[in-house]
CSV table of C-alpha atoms in Angstrom, one decimal:
chain,number,residue,atom,x,y,z
A,260,UNK,CA,2.6,-26.6,51.2
A,261,UNK,CA,2.0,-30.2,52.2
A,262,UNK,CA,3.2,-31.1,55.7
A,263,UNK,CA,3.2,-27.5,57.0
A,264,UNK,CA,-0.5,-26.8,56.2
A,265,UNK,CA,-1.7,-29.6,58.4
A,266,UNK,CA,-0.3,-28.1,61.6
A,267,UNK,CA,-1.0,-24.5,60.4
A,268,UNK,CA,-4.7,-25.2,60.2
A,269,UNK,CA,-4.6,-26.7,63.8
A,270,UNK,CA,-3.5,-23.3,65.3
A,271,UNK,CA,-6.7,-22.5,67.1
A,272,UNK,CA,-7.9,-20.7,70.2
A,273,UNK,CA,-8.4,-23.2,73.1
A,274,UNK,CA,-9.6,-22.5,76.6
A,275,UNK,CA,-8.5,-25.9,77.7
A,276,UNK,CA,-4.8,-25.4,77.4
A,277,UNK,CA,-2.8,-24.4,80.4
A,278,UNK,CA,-1.6,-20.8,80.4
A,279,UNK,CA,2.1,-20.6,79.7
A,280,UNK,CA,4.6,-17.8,79.3
A,281,UNK,CA,4.9,-16.7,75.7
A,282,UNK,CA,8.2,-15.5,74.3
A,283,UNK,CA,8.5,-14.0,70.8
A,284,UNK,CA,12.1,-13.4,69.9
A,285,UNK,CA,13.2,-10.8,67.3
A,286,UNK,CA,16.7,-12.2,66.3
A,287,UNK,CA,17.6,-9.4,64.0
A,288,UNK,CA,17.0,-6.8,66.6
A,289,UNK,CA,18.4,-8.9,69.5
A,290,UNK,CA,15.2,-8.4,71.5
A,291,UNK,CA,12.4,-10.5,72.9
A,292,UNK,CA,8.8,-9.9,73.7
A,293,UNK,CA,7.7,-11.7,76.9
A,294,UNK,CA,4.1,-12.3,77.9
A,295,UNK,CA,2.8,-13.7,81.2
A,296,UNK,CA,0.1,-15.7,79.3
A,297,UNK,CA,-0.9,-16.8,75.8
A,298,UNK,CA,-1.4,-13.8,73.6
A,299,UNK,CA,-3.3,-13.1,70.4
A,300,UNK,CA,-1.5,-12.5,67.2
A,301,UNK,CA,-2.8,-9.0,66.8
A,302,UNK,CA,-1.2,-7.9,70.1
A,303,UNK,CA,2.2,-9.4,69.1
A,304,UNK,CA,2.0,-7.5,65.8
A,305,UNK,CA,1.4,-4.3,67.7
A,306,UNK,CA,4.4,-4.9,69.9
A,307,UNK,CA,6.6,-5.9,66.9
A,308,UNK,CA,5.6,-2.6,65.3
A,309,UNK,CA,6.7,-0.7,68.5
A,310,UNK,CA,10.1,-2.4,68.4
A,311,UNK,CA,10.6,-2.2,64.7
A,312,UNK,CA,8.4,0.7,63.3
A,313,UNK,CA,10.3,0.7,60.0
A,314,UNK,CA,9.6,-3.0,59.3
A,315,UNK,CA,8.3,-4.2,56.0
A,316,UNK,CA,4.9,-5.6,56.9
A,317,UNK,CA,4.5,-7.7,53.8
A,318,UNK,CA,7.8,-9.4,54.6
A,319,UNK,CA,7.2,-10.3,58.3
A,320,UNK,CA,8.3,-13.8,58.9
A,321,UNK,CA,6.9,-15.8,61.9
A,322,UNK,CA,8.8,-19.0,62.7
A,323,UNK,CA,8.0,-21.9,65.0
A,324,UNK,CA,11.4,-23.4,66.2
A,325,UNK,CA,9.7,-26.6,67.3
A,326,UNK,CA,9.1,-27.5,63.7
A,327,UNK,CA,12.6,-26.8,62.4
A,328,UNK,CA,13.4,-30.5,62.0
A,329,UNK,CA,10.8,-30.7,59.3
A,330,UNK,CA,12.4,-27.9,57.3
A,331,UNK,CA,15.8,-29.5,57.8
A,332,UNK,CA,14.5,-32.8,56.6
A,333,UNK,CA,13.0,-31.2,53.5
A,334,UNK,CA,16.3,-29.5,52.7
A,335,UNK,CA,18.2,-32.8,53.0
A,336,UNK,CA,15.7,-34.6,50.6
A,337,UNK,CA,16.2,-31.8,48.0
A,338,UNK,CA,19.9,-31.8,48.5
A,339,UNK,CA,20.0,-35.6,47.9
A,340,UNK,CA,17.9,-35.3,44.7
A,341,UNK,CA,20.0,-32.5,43.3
A,342,UNK,CA,23.3,-34.3,44.0
A,343,UNK,CA,21.9,-37.3,42.1
A,344,UNK,CA,20.9,-35.1,39.1
A,345,UNK,CA,24.1,-33.2,39.0
A,346,UNK,CA,26.0,-36.5,38.7
A,347,UNK,CA,23.7,-38.2,36.3
A,348,UNK,CA,25.6,-39.6,33.3
A,349,UNK,CA,24.9,-38.2,29.8
A,350,UNK,CA,22.6,-35.4,31.1
A,351,UNK,CA,24.9,-32.3,30.8
A,352,UNK,CA,22.1,-29.7,30.9
A,353,UNK,CA,20.5,-31.3,33.9
A,354,UNK,CA,23.9,-31.6,35.6
A,355,UNK,CA,24.7,-27.9,35.3
A,356,UNK,CA,21.2,-26.7,36.3
A,357,UNK,CA,21.1,-29.0,39.3
A,358,UNK,CA,24.6,-27.9,40.5
A,359,UNK,CA,23.6,-24.2,40.2
A,360,UNK,CA,20.5,-24.7,42.2
A,361,UNK,CA,22.2,-26.7,44.8
A,362,UNK,CA,24.8,-24.0,45.3
A,363,UNK,CA,22.1,-21.4,45.7
A,364,UNK,CA,20.1,-23.3,48.3
A,365,UNK,CA,23.1,-24.1,50.4
A,366,UNK,CA,23.8,-20.4,50.7
A,367,UNK,CA,20.3,-19.6,52.2
A,368,UNK,CA,19.0,-19.9,55.7
A,369,UNK,CA,15.7,-21.7,56.2
A,370,UNK,CA,13.4,-21.5,59.2
A,371,UNK,CA,10.0,-23.2,59.9
A,372,UNK,CA,7.7,-20.4,58.7
A,373,UNK,CA,4.1,-20.2,60.0
A,374,UNK,CA,1.9,-19.3,57.1
A,375,UNK,CA,-0.4,-16.9,58.8
A,376,UNK,CA,-1.7,-13.5,57.6
A,377,UNK,CA,0.6,-11.1,59.6
A,378,UNK,CA,-1.7,-8.1,58.9
A,379,UNK,CA,-2.8,-6.3,62.1
A,380,UNK,CA,-5.9,-4.8,60.5
A,381,UNK,CA,-7.0,-8.1,59.1
A,382,UNK,CA,-6.4,-9.8,62.5
A,383,UNK,CA,-8.5,-7.3,64.3
A,384,UNK,CA,-11.3,-7.4,61.8
A,385,UNK,CA,-11.6,-11.2,61.5
A,386,UNK,CA,-11.3,-13.3,64.6
A,387,UNK,CA,-10.2,-16.4,62.6
A,388,UNK,CA,-7.1,-14.4,61.6
A,389,UNK,CA,-6.3,-13.6,65.2
A,390,UNK,CA,-5.4,-16.8,66.9
A,391,UNK,CA,-3.6,-17.3,70.2
A,392,UNK,CA,0.0,-17.9,69.6
A,393,UNK,CA,0.1,-21.4,71.0
A,394,UNK,CA,0.4,-24.7,69.2
A,395,UNK,CA,0.4,-27.9,71.2
A,396,UNK,CA,1.8,-26.1,74.2
A,397,UNK,CA,4.6,-24.4,72.1
A,398,UNK,CA,5.3,-21.0,73.8
A,399,UNK,CA,8.4,-19.8,71.9
A,400,UNK,CA,8.3,-18.2,68.5
A,401,UNK,CA,10.5,-16.0,66.3
A,402,UNK,CA,9.7,-12.9,64.2
A,403,UNK,CA,12.1,-11.8,61.5
A,404,UNK,CA,11.4,-8.1,60.7
A,405,UNK,CA,13.2,-6.6,57.8
A,406,UNK,CA,13.2,-3.1,56.2
A,407,UNK,CA,11.5,-2.8,52.8
A,408,UNK,CA,14.0,-4.0,50.2
A,409,UNK,CA,14.4,-2.3,46.8
A,410,UNK,CA,15.0,-5.5,44.9
A,411,UNK,CA,13.7,-9.0,44.0
A,412,UNK,CA,15.8,-12.2,44.1
A,413,UNK,CA,16.1,-14.4,41.1
A,414,UNK,CA,17.1,-18.0,41.6
A,415,UNK,CA,17.0,-21.3,39.8
A,416,UNK,CA,18.3,-22.6,36.5
A,417,UNK,CA,19.9,-19.3,35.3
A,418,UNK,CA,23.4,-18.2,34.6
A,419,UNK,CA,23.5,-15.3,37.1
A,420,UNK,CA,21.2,-15.7,40.1
A,421,UNK,CA,21.0,-12.9,42.6
A,422,UNK,CA,19.3,-9.6,43.5
A,423,UNK,CA,17.8,-7.3,40.8
A,424,UNK,CA,16.6,-3.8,41.4
A,425,UNK,CA,12.8,-3.8,41.8
A,426,UNK,CA,10.8,-2.0,39.1
A,427,UNK,CA,7.0,-1.6,39.3
A,428,UNK,CA,5.1,-3.4,36.6
A,429,UNK,CA,8.2,-5.3,35.4
A,430,UNK,CA,7.4,-8.9,34.4
A,431,UNK,CA,10.0,-11.7,34.6
A,432,UNK,CA,10.8,-11.4,30.9
A,433,UNK,CA,11.6,-7.7,31.5
A,434,UNK,CA,14.1,-8.5,34.2
A,435,UNK,CA,15.7,-11.2,32.1
A,436,UNK,CA,16.0,-8.9,29.1
A,437,UNK,CA,17.2,-5.9,31.0
A,438,UNK,CA,20.0,-7.7,32.8
A,439,UNK,CA,20.9,-10.1,30.0
A,440,UNK,CA,20.2,-13.2,32.2
A,441,UNK,CA,20.3,-16.5,30.3
A,442,UNK,CA,18.3,-19.5,31.2
A,443,UNK,CA,20.3,-22.7,31.4
A,444,UNK,CA,19.7,-25.6,29.1
A,445,UNK,CA,18.1,-27.5,31.9
A,446,UNK,CA,15.6,-24.7,32.7
A,447,UNK,CA,11.9,-24.7,32.0
A,448,UNK,CA,11.8,-21.9,29.3
A,449,UNK,CA,8.1,-20.9,29.8
A,450,UNK,CA,7.3,-21.5,33.5
A,451,UNK,CA,8.6,-20.0,36.8
A,452,UNK,CA,7.4,-19.7,40.4
A,453,UNK,CA,7.1,-16.5,42.4
A,454,UNK,CA,7.2,-16.6,46.2
A,455,UNK,CA,5.9,-13.2,47.4
A,456,UNK,CA,7.4,-11.7,50.6
A,457,UNK,CA,4.4,-13.0,52.7
A,458,UNK,CA,5.0,-16.6,51.5
A,459,UNK,CA,2.3,-16.7,48.9
A,460,UNK,CA,3.2,-18.8,45.9
A,461,UNK,CA,2.2,-17.8,42.3
A,462,UNK,CA,2.9,-19.7,39.1
A,463,UNK,CA,4.3,-17.5,36.4
A,464,UNK,CA,4.0,-18.2,32.6
A,465,UNK,CA,6.5,-16.2,30.6
A,466,UNK,CA,6.5,-18.0,27.2
A,467,UNK,CA,5.0,-16.4,24.1
A,468,UNK,CA,2.0,-18.8,24.4
A,469,UNK,CA,1.4,-18.8,28.2
A,470,UNK,CA,2.5,-15.3,29.3
A,471,UNK,CA,0.4,-13.7,31.9
A,472,UNK,CA,1.0,-10.6,34.0
A,473,UNK,CA,2.3,-11.4,37.5
A,474,UNK,CA,3.2,-8.4,39.6
A,475,UNK,CA,6.0,-9.0,42.0
A,476,UNK,CA,6.3,-7.2,45.4
A,477,UNK,CA,9.7,-5.9,46.6
A,478,UNK,CA,11.5,-8.8,48.3
A,479,UNK,CA,9.8,-11.5,46.1
A,480,UNK,CA,11.8,-14.6,45.1
A,481,UNK,CA,11.4,-15.8,41.5
A,482,UNK,CA,12.4,-19.5,41.0
A,483,UNK,CA,13.2,-20.5,37.4
A,484,UNK,CA,12.3,-24.2,37.7
A,485,UNK,CA,14.0,-27.2,36.2
A,486,UNK,CA,12.6,-28.5,32.9
A,487,UNK,CA,10.1,-31.2,33.7
A,488,UNK,CA,10.3,-33.4,30.6
A,489,UNK,CA,8.2,-36.5,31.2
A,490,UNK,CA,7.5,-35.0,34.7
A,491,UNK,CA,10.9,-36.2,36.0
A,492,UNK,CA,11.5,-33.0,37.9
A,493,UNK,CA,8.0,-32.0,38.7
A,494,UNK,CA,8.1,-33.2,42.3
A,495,UNK,CA,11.5,-31.7,42.9
A,496,UNK,CA,10.4,-28.3,41.6
A,497,UNK,CA,7.4,-28.5,44.0
A,498,UNK,CA,9.7,-29.4,47.0
A,499,UNK,CA,12.2,-26.6,46.2
A,500,UNK,CA,9.3,-24.1,46.0
A,501,UNK,CA,8.1,-25.3,49.4
A,502,UNK,CA,11.6,-24.9,50.8
A,503,UNK,CA,11.9,-21.3,49.4
A,504,UNK,CA,8.8,-20.3,51.3
A,505,UNK,CA,10.8,-21.0,54.4
A,506,UNK,CA,13.8,-18.9,53.3
A,507,UNK,CA,14.7,-16.2,55.9
A,508,UNK,CA,15.6,-12.9,54.3
A,509,UNK,CA,14.4,-10.6,51.5
């Protein structure tokens, strides 16, 4: 995840930082958790559970507002690349696929996601997974807590992006077949990317020669990537995947 991993790894416990009030906002519930001092992740997770007991643990989203400019910059870079591709002369298939993806991305909300394991049991059992919520003096964070969804979201170079009813053991090809979804000419016909609700990224092969089972959790996003002939779209696909990790919502 490039630029975001560097600061994520730096999130450590430090006894040399000044104590500061910690505020964790829950925007969807219009509530805020306030602490008189720096607090460990495990305690915040307990308090989130008390406020939102019906939350979908796998889909918890922890955001650092101080890093929002980096996400906005990434979106702008992607937007610029997609605009260039959708207007590229004599590339009809690339034009259509780029336009479709651009429309999808502009309809989403993105926040600077902190890629931490938001699992209370893991945090309690492994100290490295239970840091103080403080990064370079930052003392304000956001937690987006959603109920468990009953669908996955399909995006990318397809004719009908959107939410599809989740079915256990269904593979991407099963969803495409059941709903009659057509890959656009500019799509990669054998490769897609899954972003699980916890932000983990999984490559999915769904061609006859590279098919492998990839189980999707409720709330997962599946990104049907642009065809990467001569690697011209490889970096753009990587950037879009990184951006989708920061999409708020299931």
